[in-house]
Structure formats: C-alpha cells, structure tokens
Amino acid sequence: MESYIRQRFAEYVGLPEEQLFADDVTLATVIGRSAKMTNSIDLMETFARTSNALRKEHGVRVRLPTLPLDTPMPRVLTIFLEEFDRQKRAAA
C-alpha cells in the first residue's frame, strides 16, 4: 500500500518520489517545488485525489487530519498508512 500511495501522490504533485519523500522534505517544500501547486489548497486537493484513488481501487476511504506545513513527508506517509489501516479494520 505504501508504494501505491507514494506513486499516486507523486503523480498528482508532479514530482519524482525520490524528491518527494526525502526526510528533509516538508509539505511547504512540496508546494514550493511542484509546478502544479501554488498554495495549501492545491495540497489539500492532492490529498483528496489520493484518497479518492484509494477508495476507488481499494474500497477504503481515508481522511487525513489537518497537518501543519512543516510536517515532513515521511510523517505524512506514515499518517496516511495508519489511517488506511484503521479505516480498513473498521470496515471489516
């Protein structure tokens, strides 16, 4: 599931996974580097698109909490995976 989330998010952001999920990359960094994003609303839309893809392809609806822009991307990925697992267990 991690690979799927990484791929979808990278696709929607328009950055390679290696640049996106490095330890020192924050949400603010993603907005600054992505040619597809200009502000945090674009970031929220990217989260929504990734979540919708998970729902359509895996039947699990993921909702992320509000995250500050200084949140590192590896932490965002961890939260996404934890929420996916939580929602999957709740649906079972």
Short mmCIF file of N, CA, C and O in Angstrom, two decimals:
data_model
loop_
_atom_site.label_atom_id
_atom_site.label_comp_id
_atom_site.label_asym_id
_atom_site.label_seq_id
_atom_site.Cartn_x
_atom_site.Cartn_y
_atom_site.Cartn_z
N MET A 1 0.82 -1.18 0.00
CA MET A 1 0.00 0.00 0.00
C MET A 1 0.87 1.26 0.00
O MET A 1 0.50 2.25 -0.61
N GLU A 2 2.00 1.19 0.67
CA GLU A 2 2.90 2.35 0.71
C GLU A 2 3.32 2.77 -0.69
O GLU A 2 3.28 3.95 -1.04
N SER A 3 3.68 1.80 -1.49
CA SER A 3 4.11 2.09 -2.86
C SER A 3 2.98 2.75 -3.65
O SER A 3 3.22 3.71 -4.40
N TYR A 4 1.77 2.25 -3.49
CA TYR A 4 0.62 2.81 -4.20
C TYR A 4 0.40 4.27 -3.81
O TYR A 4 0.22 5.13 -4.67
N ILE A 5 0.42 4.56 -2.52
CA ILE A 5 0.20 5.93 -2.04
C ILE A 5 1.32 6.84 -2.54
O ILE A 5 1.06 7.96 -3.01
N ARG A 6 2.54 6.38 -2.45
CA ARG A 6 3.67 7.18 -2.92
C ARG A 6 3.53 7.51 -4.41
O ARG A 6 3.74 8.65 -4.83
N GLN A 7 3.18 6.52 -5.20
CA GLN A 7 3.05 6.71 -6.64
C GLN A 7 1.94 7.69 -6.98
O GLN A 7 2.12 8.60 -7.80
N ARG A 8 0.77 7.49 -6.38
CA ARG A 8 -0.36 8.37 -6.67
C ARG A 8 -0.06 9.81 -6.24
O ARG A 8 -0.31 10.75 -7.00
N PHE A 9 0.47 9.98 -5.04
CA PHE A 9 0.75 11.32 -4.55
C PHE A 9 1.78 12.00 -5.44
O PHE A 9 1.62 13.16 -5.82
N ALA A 10 2.83 11.28 -5.80
CA ALA A 10 3.87 11.84 -6.67
C ALA A 10 3.28 12.22 -8.03
O ALA A 10 3.61 13.28 -8.58
N GLU A 11 2.41 11.39 -8.55
CA GLU A 11 1.76 11.68 -9.84
C GLU A 11 0.95 12.98 -9.75
O GLU A 11 1.05 13.84 -10.62
N TYR A 12 0.17 13.14 -8.71
CA TYR A 12 -0.68 14.31 -8.57
C TYR A 12 0.10 15.58 -8.26
O TYR A 12 -0.29 16.67 -8.66
N VAL A 13 1.24 15.44 -7.58
CA VAL A 13 2.09 16.58 -7.25
C VAL A 13 2.97 16.97 -8.44
O VAL A 13 3.31 18.13 -8.62
N GLY A 14 3.34 15.97 -9.23
CA GLY A 14 4.20 16.22 -10.37
C GLY A 14 5.68 16.24 -10.02
O GLY A 14 6.47 16.92 -10.69
N LEU A 15 6.05 15.47 -9.00
CA LEU A 15 7.45 15.35 -8.61
C LEU A 15 7.82 13.87 -8.51
O LEU A 15 6.98 13.05 -8.17
N PRO A 16 9.08 13.54 -8.76
CA PRO A 16 9.52 12.16 -8.58
C PRO A 16 9.47 11.76 -7.10
O PRO A 16 9.68 12.60 -6.21
N GLU A 17 9.17 10.50 -6.84
CA GLU A 17 9.08 10.02 -5.46
C GLU A 17 10.34 10.31 -4.65
O GLU A 17 10.24 10.64 -3.47
N GLU A 18 11.51 10.20 -5.29
CA GLU A 18 12.76 10.41 -4.57
C GLU A 18 12.85 11.84 -4.02
O GLU A 18 13.39 12.06 -2.95
N GLN A 19 12.35 12.80 -4.77
CA GLN A 19 12.36 14.19 -4.31
C GLN A 19 11.26 14.46 -3.30
O GLN A 19 11.39 15.31 -2.44
N LEU A 20 10.19 13.72 -3.41
CA LEU A 20 9.01 13.98 -2.61
C LEU A 20 9.10 13.41 -1.20
O LEU A 20 8.68 14.03 -0.24
N PHE A 21 9.67 12.23 -1.06
CA PHE A 21 9.63 11.54 0.22
C PHE A 21 10.98 11.49 0.94
O PHE A 21 11.19 10.65 1.81
N ALA A 22 11.87 12.40 0.63
CA ALA A 22 13.14 12.50 1.37
C ALA A 22 12.85 13.04 2.77
O ALA A 22 11.86 13.75 3.00
N ASP A 23 13.71 12.70 3.71
CA ASP A 23 13.50 13.07 5.12
C ASP A 23 13.35 14.56 5.36
O ASP A 23 12.60 14.98 6.23
N ASP A 24 14.06 15.38 4.60
CA ASP A 24 14.05 16.82 4.85
C ASP A 24 12.96 17.57 4.09
O ASP A 24 12.86 18.79 4.18
N VAL A 25 12.11 16.86 3.35
CA VAL A 25 11.06 17.50 2.56
C VAL A 25 9.80 17.63 3.41
O VAL A 25 9.29 16.66 3.95
N THR A 26 9.31 18.86 3.52
CA THR A 26 8.08 19.14 4.26
C THR A 26 6.94 19.42 3.28
O THR A 26 7.18 19.58 2.07
N LEU A 27 5.75 19.55 3.81
CA LEU A 27 4.61 19.92 2.96
C LEU A 27 4.85 21.27 2.28
O LEU A 27 4.53 21.45 1.12
N ALA A 28 5.45 22.20 3.01
CA ALA A 28 5.76 23.51 2.42
C ALA A 28 6.75 23.37 1.28
O ALA A 28 6.63 24.05 0.24
N THR A 29 7.73 22.49 1.43
CA THR A 29 8.71 22.24 0.38
C THR A 29 8.03 21.69 -0.87
O THR A 29 8.35 22.09 -2.00
N VAL A 30 7.08 20.79 -0.66
CA VAL A 30 6.35 20.20 -1.79
C VAL A 30 5.62 21.29 -2.58
O VAL A 30 5.70 21.34 -3.81
N ILE A 31 4.94 22.18 -1.88
CA ILE A 31 4.23 23.27 -2.55
C ILE A 31 5.21 24.12 -3.35
O ILE A 31 4.94 24.51 -4.48
N GLY A 32 6.36 24.40 -2.75
CA GLY A 32 7.37 25.23 -3.42
C GLY A 32 8.00 24.58 -4.63
O GLY A 32 8.33 25.27 -5.60
N ARG A 33 8.16 23.28 -4.61
CA ARG A 33 8.83 22.57 -5.71
C ARG A 33 7.89 22.16 -6.84
O ARG A 33 8.33 21.98 -7.97
N SER A 34 6.64 21.97 -6.54
CA SER A 34 5.70 21.46 -7.53
C SER A 34 5.22 22.56 -8.47
O SER A 34 4.74 23.60 -8.03
N ALA A 35 5.32 22.28 -9.76
CA ALA A 35 4.79 23.21 -10.76
C ALA A 35 3.27 23.18 -10.80
O ALA A 35 2.64 24.07 -11.34
N LYS A 36 2.67 22.15 -10.20
CA LYS A 36 1.21 22.00 -10.20
C LYS A 36 0.55 22.66 -8.99
O LYS A 36 -0.67 22.68 -8.90
N MET A 37 1.36 23.17 -8.05
CA MET A 37 0.80 23.71 -6.81
C MET A 37 1.21 25.15 -6.60
O MET A 37 2.36 25.51 -6.89
N THR A 38 0.28 25.93 -6.06
CA THR A 38 0.62 27.31 -5.71
C THR A 38 0.34 27.63 -4.25
O THR A 38 0.86 28.60 -3.73
N ASN A 39 -0.49 26.79 -3.60
CA ASN A 39 -0.82 27.07 -2.20
C ASN A 39 -1.30 25.80 -1.50
O ASN A 39 -1.36 24.73 -2.10
N SER A 40 -1.69 25.95 -0.24
CA SER A 40 -2.10 24.79 0.55
C SER A 40 -3.43 24.20 0.07
O SER A 40 -3.71 23.04 0.32
N ILE A 41 -4.23 24.97 -0.64
CA ILE A 41 -5.47 24.43 -1.20
C ILE A 41 -5.14 23.38 -2.26
O ILE A 41 -5.78 22.31 -2.30
N ASP A 42 -4.14 23.64 -3.06
CA ASP A 42 -3.69 22.65 -4.05
C ASP A 42 -3.21 21.38 -3.35
O ASP A 42 -3.45 20.27 -3.81
N LEU A 43 -2.55 21.55 -2.22
CA LEU A 43 -2.07 20.41 -1.44
C LEU A 43 -3.25 19.59 -0.92
O LEU A 43 -3.26 18.37 -1.01
N MET A 44 -4.26 20.26 -0.40
CA MET A 44 -5.45 19.57 0.09
C MET A 44 -6.14 18.81 -1.04
O MET A 44 -6.62 17.69 -0.84
N GLU A 45 -6.18 19.39 -2.22
CA GLU A 45 -6.77 18.71 -3.36
C GLU A 45 -5.97 17.46 -3.75
O GLU A 45 -6.55 16.45 -4.14
N THR A 46 -4.67 17.53 -3.60
CA THR A 46 -3.82 16.38 -3.89
C THR A 46 -4.09 15.26 -2.90
O THR A 46 -4.18 14.09 -3.28
N PHE A 47 -4.24 15.61 -1.62
CA PHE A 47 -4.61 14.60 -0.62
C PHE A 47 -5.96 13.99 -0.96
O PHE A 47 -6.15 12.78 -0.87
N ALA A 48 -6.91 14.81 -1.36
CA ALA A 48 -8.25 14.32 -1.70
C ALA A 48 -8.19 13.39 -2.91
O ALA A 48 -8.86 12.34 -2.92
N ARG A 49 -7.43 13.75 -3.92
CA ARG A 49 -7.31 12.90 -5.11
C ARG A 49 -6.68 11.56 -4.75
O ARG A 49 -7.12 10.51 -5.24
N THR A 50 -5.66 11.59 -3.91
CA THR A 50 -5.01 10.35 -3.48
C THR A 50 -6.00 9.49 -2.69
O THR A 50 -6.09 8.28 -2.89
N SER A 51 -6.74 10.12 -1.80
CA SER A 51 -7.74 9.42 -1.00
C SER A 51 -8.84 8.82 -1.89
O SER A 51 -9.27 7.68 -1.69
N ASN A 52 -9.28 9.58 -2.88
CA ASN A 52 -10.31 9.08 -3.80
C ASN A 52 -9.81 7.89 -4.61
O ASN A 52 -10.56 6.94 -4.86
N ALA A 53 -8.54 7.93 -5.00
CA ALA A 53 -7.96 6.80 -5.73
C ALA A 53 -7.94 5.55 -4.84
O ALA A 53 -8.27 4.45 -5.29
N LEU A 54 -7.60 5.72 -3.56
CA LEU A 54 -7.62 4.60 -2.62
C LEU A 54 -9.03 4.03 -2.47
O LEU A 54 -9.23 2.82 -2.44
N ARG A 55 -10.00 4.91 -2.38
CA ARG A 55 -11.38 4.47 -2.23
C ARG A 55 -11.84 3.70 -3.47
O ARG A 55 -12.44 2.62 -3.37
N LYS A 56 -11.54 4.22 -4.64
CA LYS A 56 -11.98 3.58 -5.89
C LYS A 56 -11.29 2.25 -6.14
O LYS A 56 -11.91 1.29 -6.58
N GLU A 57 -9.99 2.18 -5.87
CA GLU A 57 -9.23 0.97 -6.22
C GLU A 57 -9.13 -0.04 -5.08
O GLU A 57 -8.88 -1.21 -5.33
N HIS A 58 -9.29 0.43 -3.83
CA HIS A 58 -9.12 -0.48 -2.69
C HIS A 58 -10.30 -0.48 -1.73
O HIS A 58 -10.29 -1.20 -0.74
N GLY A 59 -11.31 0.34 -2.01
CA GLY A 59 -12.52 0.34 -1.20
C GLY A 59 -12.38 0.89 0.20
O GLY A 59 -13.21 0.62 1.06
N VAL A 60 -11.33 1.67 0.45
CA VAL A 60 -11.11 2.24 1.78
C VAL A 60 -11.07 3.75 1.67
O VAL A 60 -10.31 4.30 0.87
N ARG A 61 -11.88 4.40 2.48
CA ARG A 61 -11.91 5.86 2.47
C ARG A 61 -10.97 6.39 3.56
O ARG A 61 -11.13 6.08 4.73
N VAL A 62 -10.00 7.17 3.14
CA VAL A 62 -9.00 7.71 4.06
C VAL A 62 -9.22 9.21 4.21
O VAL A 62 -9.33 9.93 3.22
N ARG A 63 -9.28 9.65 5.45
CA ARG A 63 -9.37 11.08 5.75
C ARG A 63 -8.18 11.44 6.63
O ARG A 63 -7.98 10.84 7.68
N LEU A 64 -7.41 12.39 6.18
CA LEU A 64 -6.24 12.82 6.94
C LEU A 64 -6.61 13.97 7.87
O LEU A 64 -7.45 14.80 7.53
N PRO A 65 -5.93 14.04 9.01
CA PRO A 65 -6.12 15.19 9.88
C PRO A 65 -5.45 16.42 9.26
O PRO A 65 -4.67 16.31 8.32
N THR A 66 -5.75 17.57 9.79
CA THR A 66 -5.07 18.79 9.36
C THR A 66 -3.61 18.69 9.79
O THR A 66 -3.32 18.36 10.93
N LEU A 67 -2.72 18.97 8.86
CA LEU A 67 -1.29 18.87 9.14
C LEU A 67 -0.64 20.23 8.88
O LEU A 67 -0.92 20.87 7.86
N PRO A 68 0.27 20.65 9.77
CA PRO A 68 0.99 21.91 9.51
C PRO A 68 1.95 21.76 8.34
O PRO A 68 2.40 20.65 8.02
N LEU A 69 2.26 22.87 7.70
CA LEU A 69 3.12 22.83 6.52
C LEU A 69 4.55 22.41 6.82
O LEU A 69 5.29 22.06 5.90
N ASP A 70 4.95 22.41 8.08
CA ASP A 70 6.30 21.96 8.42
C ASP A 70 6.37 20.45 8.70
O ASP A 70 7.40 19.93 9.10
N THR A 71 5.28 19.73 8.40
CA THR A 71 5.26 18.28 8.59
C THR A 71 6.11 17.61 7.52
O THR A 71 5.91 17.85 6.33
N PRO A 72 7.07 16.78 7.93
CA PRO A 72 7.91 16.08 6.95
C PRO A 72 7.08 15.05 6.16
O PRO A 72 6.17 14.42 6.70
N MET A 73 7.39 14.89 4.90
CA MET A 73 6.66 13.98 4.03
C MET A 73 6.70 12.52 4.52
O MET A 73 5.68 11.83 4.41
N PRO A 74 7.82 12.02 5.07
CA PRO A 74 7.77 10.65 5.61
C PRO A 74 6.71 10.52 6.71
O PRO A 74 6.05 9.48 6.81
N ARG A 75 6.52 11.55 7.51
CA ARG A 75 5.49 11.53 8.55
C ARG A 75 4.09 11.54 7.92
O ARG A 75 3.19 10.84 8.38
N VAL A 76 3.90 12.32 6.87
CA VAL A 76 2.62 12.35 6.16
C VAL A 76 2.29 10.96 5.63
O VAL A 76 1.17 10.48 5.77
N LEU A 77 3.27 10.30 5.05
CA LEU A 77 3.07 8.95 4.52
C LEU A 77 2.69 7.99 5.63
O LEU A 77 1.77 7.18 5.47
N THR A 78 3.35 8.09 6.77
CA THR A 78 3.03 7.23 7.91
C THR A 78 1.60 7.45 8.37
O THR A 78 0.86 6.49 8.62
N ILE A 79 1.18 8.70 8.46
CA ILE A 79 -0.18 9.02 8.87
C ILE A 79 -1.18 8.46 7.86
O ILE A 79 -2.21 7.90 8.23
N PHE A 80 -0.88 8.61 6.57
CA PHE A 80 -1.75 8.08 5.51
C PHE A 80 -1.92 6.57 5.67
O PHE A 80 -3.03 6.04 5.61
N LEU A 81 -0.80 5.87 5.87
CA LEU A 81 -0.84 4.41 6.01
C LEU A 81 -1.58 3.98 7.27
O LEU A 81 -2.36 3.02 7.25
N GLU A 82 -1.35 4.68 8.39
CA GLU A 82 -2.05 4.36 9.64
C GLU A 82 -3.56 4.56 9.48
O GLU A 82 -4.35 3.73 9.94
N GLU A 83 -3.94 5.64 8.84
CA GLU A 83 -5.36 5.90 8.63
C GLU A 83 -5.98 4.87 7.68
O GLU A 83 -7.10 4.42 7.89
N PHE A 84 -5.25 4.48 6.65
CA PHE A 84 -5.73 3.44 5.75
C PHE A 84 -5.98 2.15 6.54
O PHE A 84 -7.06 1.55 6.42
N ASP A 85 -5.02 1.75 7.35
CA ASP A 85 -5.16 0.51 8.14
C ASP A 85 -6.33 0.62 9.12
O ASP A 85 -7.10 -0.33 9.28
N ARG A 86 -6.47 1.76 9.75
CA ARG A 86 -7.56 1.96 10.72
C ARG A 86 -8.92 1.86 10.03
O ARG A 86 -9.82 1.17 10.51
N GLN A 87 -9.06 2.52 8.89
CA GLN A 87 -10.33 2.50 8.17
C GLN A 87 -10.62 1.11 7.58
O GLN A 87 -11.78 0.69 7.53
N LYS A 88 -9.60 0.43 7.15
CA LYS A 88 -9.77 -0.91 6.60
C LYS A 88 -10.27 -1.88 7.68
O LYS A 88 -11.17 -2.67 7.44
N ARG A 89 -9.69 -1.78 8.88
CA ARG A 89 -10.13 -2.62 10.00
C ARG A 89 -11.56 -2.28 10.40
O ARG A 89 -12.36 -3.16 10.71
N ALA A 90 -11.90 -0.99 10.41
CA ALA A 90 -13.25 -0.57 10.80
C ALA A 90 -14.30 -1.05 9.81
O ALA A 90 -15.43 -1.34 10.19
N ALA A 91 -13.92 -1.15 8.54
CA ALA A 91 -14.86 -1.57 7.51
C ALA A 91 -15.06 -3.08 7.50
O ALA A 91 -16.06 -3.58 6.97
N ALA A 92 -14.12 -3.80 8.08
CA ALA A 92 -14.18 -5.28 8.05
C ALA A 92 -15.17 -5.85 9.03
O ALA A 92 -15.77 -5.35 9.83
#
